[in-house]
CSV table of C-alpha atoms and ligand atoms in Angstrom, one decimal:
chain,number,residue,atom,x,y,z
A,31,UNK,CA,15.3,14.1,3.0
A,32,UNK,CA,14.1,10.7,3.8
A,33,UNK,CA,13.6,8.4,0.7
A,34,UNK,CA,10.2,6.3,0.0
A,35,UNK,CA,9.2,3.7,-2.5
A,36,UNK,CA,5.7,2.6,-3.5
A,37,UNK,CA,5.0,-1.0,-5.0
A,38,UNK,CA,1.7,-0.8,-6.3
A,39,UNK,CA,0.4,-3.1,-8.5
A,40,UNK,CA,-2.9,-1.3,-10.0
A,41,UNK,CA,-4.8,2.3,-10.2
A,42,UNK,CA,-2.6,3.8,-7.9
A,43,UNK,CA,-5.2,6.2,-6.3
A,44,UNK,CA,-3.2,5.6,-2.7
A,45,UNK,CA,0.1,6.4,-4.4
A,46,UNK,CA,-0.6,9.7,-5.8
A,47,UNK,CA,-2.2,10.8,-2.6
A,48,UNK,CA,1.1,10.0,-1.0
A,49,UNK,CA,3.1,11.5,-4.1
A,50,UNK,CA,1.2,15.3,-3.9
A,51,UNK,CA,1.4,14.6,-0.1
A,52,UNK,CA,5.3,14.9,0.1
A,53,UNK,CA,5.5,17.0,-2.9
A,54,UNK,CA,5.7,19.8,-0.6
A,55,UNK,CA,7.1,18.1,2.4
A,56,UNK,CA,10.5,18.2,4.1
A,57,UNK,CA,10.0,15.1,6.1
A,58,UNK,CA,10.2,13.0,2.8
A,59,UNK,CA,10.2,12.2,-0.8
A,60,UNK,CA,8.8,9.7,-3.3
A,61,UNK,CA,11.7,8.5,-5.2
A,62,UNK,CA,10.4,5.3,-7.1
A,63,UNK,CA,7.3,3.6,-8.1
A,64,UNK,CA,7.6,-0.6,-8.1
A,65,UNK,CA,5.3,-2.5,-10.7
A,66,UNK,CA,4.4,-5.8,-11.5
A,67,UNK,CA,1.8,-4.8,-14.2
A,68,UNK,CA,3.0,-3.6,-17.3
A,69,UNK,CA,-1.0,-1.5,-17.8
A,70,UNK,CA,-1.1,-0.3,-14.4
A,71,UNK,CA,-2.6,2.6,-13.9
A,72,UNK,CA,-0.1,3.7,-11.4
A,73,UNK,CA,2.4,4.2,-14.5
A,74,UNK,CA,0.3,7.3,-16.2
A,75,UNK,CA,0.1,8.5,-12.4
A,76,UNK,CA,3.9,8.3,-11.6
A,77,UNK,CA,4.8,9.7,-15.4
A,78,UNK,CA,2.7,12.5,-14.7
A,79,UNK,CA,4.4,13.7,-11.4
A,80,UNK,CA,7.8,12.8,-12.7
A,81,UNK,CA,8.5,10.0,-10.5
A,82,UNK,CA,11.2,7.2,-11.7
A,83,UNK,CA,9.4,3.6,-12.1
A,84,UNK,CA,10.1,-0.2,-12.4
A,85,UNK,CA,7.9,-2.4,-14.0
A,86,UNK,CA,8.9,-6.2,-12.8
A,87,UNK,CA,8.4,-9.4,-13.6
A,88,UNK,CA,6.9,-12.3,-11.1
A,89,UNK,CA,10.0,-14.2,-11.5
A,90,UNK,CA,12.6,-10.6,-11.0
A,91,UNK,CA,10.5,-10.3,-7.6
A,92,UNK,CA,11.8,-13.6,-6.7
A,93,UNK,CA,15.5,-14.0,-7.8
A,94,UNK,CA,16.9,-11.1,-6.4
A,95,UNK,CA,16.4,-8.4,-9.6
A,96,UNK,CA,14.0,-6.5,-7.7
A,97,UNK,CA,16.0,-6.2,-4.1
A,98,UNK,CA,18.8,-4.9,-6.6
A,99,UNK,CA,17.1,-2.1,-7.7
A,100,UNK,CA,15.7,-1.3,-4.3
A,101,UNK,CA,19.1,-1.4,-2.8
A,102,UNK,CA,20.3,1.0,-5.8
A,103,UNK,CA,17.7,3.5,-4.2
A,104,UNK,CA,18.4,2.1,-0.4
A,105,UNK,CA,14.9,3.7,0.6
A,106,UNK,CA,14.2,4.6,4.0
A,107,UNK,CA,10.7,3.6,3.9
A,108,UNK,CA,9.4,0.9,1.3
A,109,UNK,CA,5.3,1.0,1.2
A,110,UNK,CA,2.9,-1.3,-0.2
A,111,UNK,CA,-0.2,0.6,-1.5
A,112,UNK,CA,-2.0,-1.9,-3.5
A,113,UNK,CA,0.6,-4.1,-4.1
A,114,UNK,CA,-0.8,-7.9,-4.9
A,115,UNK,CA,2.2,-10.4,-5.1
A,116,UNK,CA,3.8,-11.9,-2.1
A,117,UNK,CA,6.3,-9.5,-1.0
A,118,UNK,CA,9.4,-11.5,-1.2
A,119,UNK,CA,12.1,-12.5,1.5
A,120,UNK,CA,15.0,-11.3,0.4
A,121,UNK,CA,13.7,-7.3,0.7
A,122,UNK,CA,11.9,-8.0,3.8
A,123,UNK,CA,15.0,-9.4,5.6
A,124,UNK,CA,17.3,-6.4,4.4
A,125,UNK,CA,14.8,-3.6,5.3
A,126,UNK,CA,13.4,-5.0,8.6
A,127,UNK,CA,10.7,-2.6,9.7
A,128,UNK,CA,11.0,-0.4,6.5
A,129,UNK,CA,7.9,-1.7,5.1
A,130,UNK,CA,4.5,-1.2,5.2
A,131,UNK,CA,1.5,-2.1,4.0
A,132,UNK,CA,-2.6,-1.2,3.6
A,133,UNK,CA,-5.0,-3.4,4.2
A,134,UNK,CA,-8.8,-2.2,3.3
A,135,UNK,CA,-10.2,-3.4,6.7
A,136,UNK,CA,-9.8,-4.4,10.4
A,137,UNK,CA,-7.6,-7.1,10.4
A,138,UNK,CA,-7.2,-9.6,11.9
A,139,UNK,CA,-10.5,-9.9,9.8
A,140,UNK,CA,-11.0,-10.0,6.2
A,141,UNK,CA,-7.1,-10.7,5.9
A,142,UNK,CA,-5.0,-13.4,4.4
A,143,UNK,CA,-4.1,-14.5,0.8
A,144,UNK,CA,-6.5,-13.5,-1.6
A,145,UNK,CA,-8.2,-11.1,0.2
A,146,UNK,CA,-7.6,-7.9,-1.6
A,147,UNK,CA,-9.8,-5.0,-2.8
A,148,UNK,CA,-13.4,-5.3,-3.8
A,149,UNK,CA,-13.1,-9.2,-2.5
A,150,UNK,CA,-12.1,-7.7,1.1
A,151,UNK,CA,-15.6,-5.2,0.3
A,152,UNK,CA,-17.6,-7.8,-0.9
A,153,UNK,CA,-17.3,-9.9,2.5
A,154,UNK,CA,-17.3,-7.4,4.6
A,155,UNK,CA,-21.1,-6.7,2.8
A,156,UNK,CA,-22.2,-10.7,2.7
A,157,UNK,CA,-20.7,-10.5,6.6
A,158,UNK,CA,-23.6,-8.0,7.3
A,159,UNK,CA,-20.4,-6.5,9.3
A,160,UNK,CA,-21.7,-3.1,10.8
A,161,UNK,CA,-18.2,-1.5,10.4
A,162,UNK,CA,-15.0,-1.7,8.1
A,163,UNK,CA,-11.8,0.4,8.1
A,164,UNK,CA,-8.4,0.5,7.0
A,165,UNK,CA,-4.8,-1.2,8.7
A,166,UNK,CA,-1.4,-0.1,8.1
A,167,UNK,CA,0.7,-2.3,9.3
A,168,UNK,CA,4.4,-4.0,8.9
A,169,UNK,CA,4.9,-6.5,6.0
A,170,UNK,CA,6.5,-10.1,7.2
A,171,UNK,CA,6.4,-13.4,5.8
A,172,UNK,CA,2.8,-13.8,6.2
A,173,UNK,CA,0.2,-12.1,4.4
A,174,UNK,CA,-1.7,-9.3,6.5
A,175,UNK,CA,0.0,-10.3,9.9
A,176,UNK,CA,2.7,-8.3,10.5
A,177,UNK,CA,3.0,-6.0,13.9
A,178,UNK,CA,-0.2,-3.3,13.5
A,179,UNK,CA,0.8,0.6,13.1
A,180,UNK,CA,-2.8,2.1,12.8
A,181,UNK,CA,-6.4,1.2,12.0
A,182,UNK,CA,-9.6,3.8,11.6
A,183,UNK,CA,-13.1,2.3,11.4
A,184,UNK,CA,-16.2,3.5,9.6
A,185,UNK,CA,-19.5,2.6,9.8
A,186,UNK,CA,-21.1,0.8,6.3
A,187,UNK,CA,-24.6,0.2,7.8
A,188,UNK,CA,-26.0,2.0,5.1
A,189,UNK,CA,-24.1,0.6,2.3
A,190,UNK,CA,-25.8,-1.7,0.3
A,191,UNK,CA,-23.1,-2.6,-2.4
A,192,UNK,CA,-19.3,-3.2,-2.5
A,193,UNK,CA,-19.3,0.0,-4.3
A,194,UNK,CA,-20.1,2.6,-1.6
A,195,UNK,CA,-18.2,0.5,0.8
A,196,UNK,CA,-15.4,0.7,-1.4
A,197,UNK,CA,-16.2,4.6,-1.5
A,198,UNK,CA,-15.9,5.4,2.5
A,199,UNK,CA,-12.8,2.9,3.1
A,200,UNK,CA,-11.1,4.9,0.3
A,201,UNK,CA,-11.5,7.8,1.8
A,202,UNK,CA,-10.0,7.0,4.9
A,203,UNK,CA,-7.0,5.6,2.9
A,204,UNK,CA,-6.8,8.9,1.2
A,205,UNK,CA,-6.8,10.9,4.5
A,206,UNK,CA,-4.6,8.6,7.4
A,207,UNK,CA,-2.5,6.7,4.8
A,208,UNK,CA,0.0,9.9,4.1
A,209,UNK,CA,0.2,11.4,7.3
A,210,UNK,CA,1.0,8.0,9.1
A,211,UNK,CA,4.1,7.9,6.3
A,212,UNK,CA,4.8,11.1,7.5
A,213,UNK,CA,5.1,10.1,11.4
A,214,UNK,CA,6.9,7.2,10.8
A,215,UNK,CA,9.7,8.8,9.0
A,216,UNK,CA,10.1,11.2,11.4
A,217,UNK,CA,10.8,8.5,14.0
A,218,UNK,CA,13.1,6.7,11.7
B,362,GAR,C1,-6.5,-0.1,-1.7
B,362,GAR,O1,-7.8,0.0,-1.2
B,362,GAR,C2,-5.7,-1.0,-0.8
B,362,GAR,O2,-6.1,-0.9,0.6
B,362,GAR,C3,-6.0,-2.4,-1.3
B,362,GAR,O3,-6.0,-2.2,-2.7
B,362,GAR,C4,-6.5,-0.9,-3.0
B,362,GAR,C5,-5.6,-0.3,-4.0
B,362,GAR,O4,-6.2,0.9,-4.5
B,362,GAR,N1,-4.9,-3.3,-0.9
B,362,GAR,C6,-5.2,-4.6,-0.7
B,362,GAR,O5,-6.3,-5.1,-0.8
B,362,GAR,C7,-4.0,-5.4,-0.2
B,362,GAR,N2,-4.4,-6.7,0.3
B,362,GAR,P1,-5.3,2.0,-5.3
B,362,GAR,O6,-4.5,1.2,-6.4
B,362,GAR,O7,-6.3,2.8,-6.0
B,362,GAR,O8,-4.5,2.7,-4.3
């Protein structure tokens, strides 16, 4: 059974899909939840289905704490769903295509530092852009740029606030984001 860890840094909405996703899979497992903030949501979510967490400082993400713990679980996948800090070096150099993250649109646009959530929706809207979507893609150095896995568009002519664009982007997240896990496992 392949091993997967979530960082997530807020509600957790992505990480419980993928949690009762591979509840009943053989391909995988969700062993460990990664948190920088102590009132994240993602906490009740992962004490409710049982799953071990970490809350972490800013500073344990950067001097090695963190890649300590990972490396206790030695995960086969590591995925960002949510997460807002920089992911740090050190883990990306030991688990080199291991990790991935979600981005709530089409990058290359709407990406980079400080882009995240209802920010990325709320420029997507003042863009008059006639379509968003979602990317998964491989975490590197650079925020947002690492090699592209999959990306599903949705039209949000008719949305008129941040809100409903929110809504259908969401949705997609909640429906690709899982079985995408699932694939790459299997070809791990
Ligand atoms: C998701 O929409 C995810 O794509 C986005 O944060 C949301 C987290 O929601 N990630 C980013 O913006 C990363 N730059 P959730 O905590 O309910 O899963």
């Amino acid at each position: 059974m392949k091993k997967i860890v979530i960082f997530a840094s807020g509600s957790g909405s992505n990480a419980e899909q993928i949690i009762l996703h591979f509840k009943n899979s053989n391909q995988g497992n969700v062993v460990g939840i990664f948190t920088n903030n102590l009132h994240a949501k993602v906490l009740d979510r992962a004490k409710n289905h049982n799953i071990p967490f970490e809350i972490f400082s800013r500073e344990e993400l950067i001097d090695g704490s963190v890649l300590q713990k990972v490396e206790e679980i030695n995960p086969d996948l590591i995925v960002l769903a949510g997460f807002l800090l920089k992911f740090p070096s050190d883990i990306i150099a030991k688990y080199p295509d291991k990790i991935i993250n979600i981005h709530p649109a089409l990058l290359p646009k709407f990406g980079g530092k400080g882009m995240y959530g209802m920010r990325v929706h709320q420029a997507v809207l003042d863009q008059k852009e006639k379509e968003t979507g979602i990317t998964i893609h491989y975490v590197n150095e650079h925020y947002d740029e690492g090699g592209i896995v999959f990306q599903k568009s949705v039209s949000v002519e008719d949305c008129k606030t941040p809100d409903e664009i929110a809504f259908k982007v969401h949705s997609l997240e909640y429906r690709y984001f899982p079985q995408v896990i699932e694939q790459l496992l299997m070809s791990k």
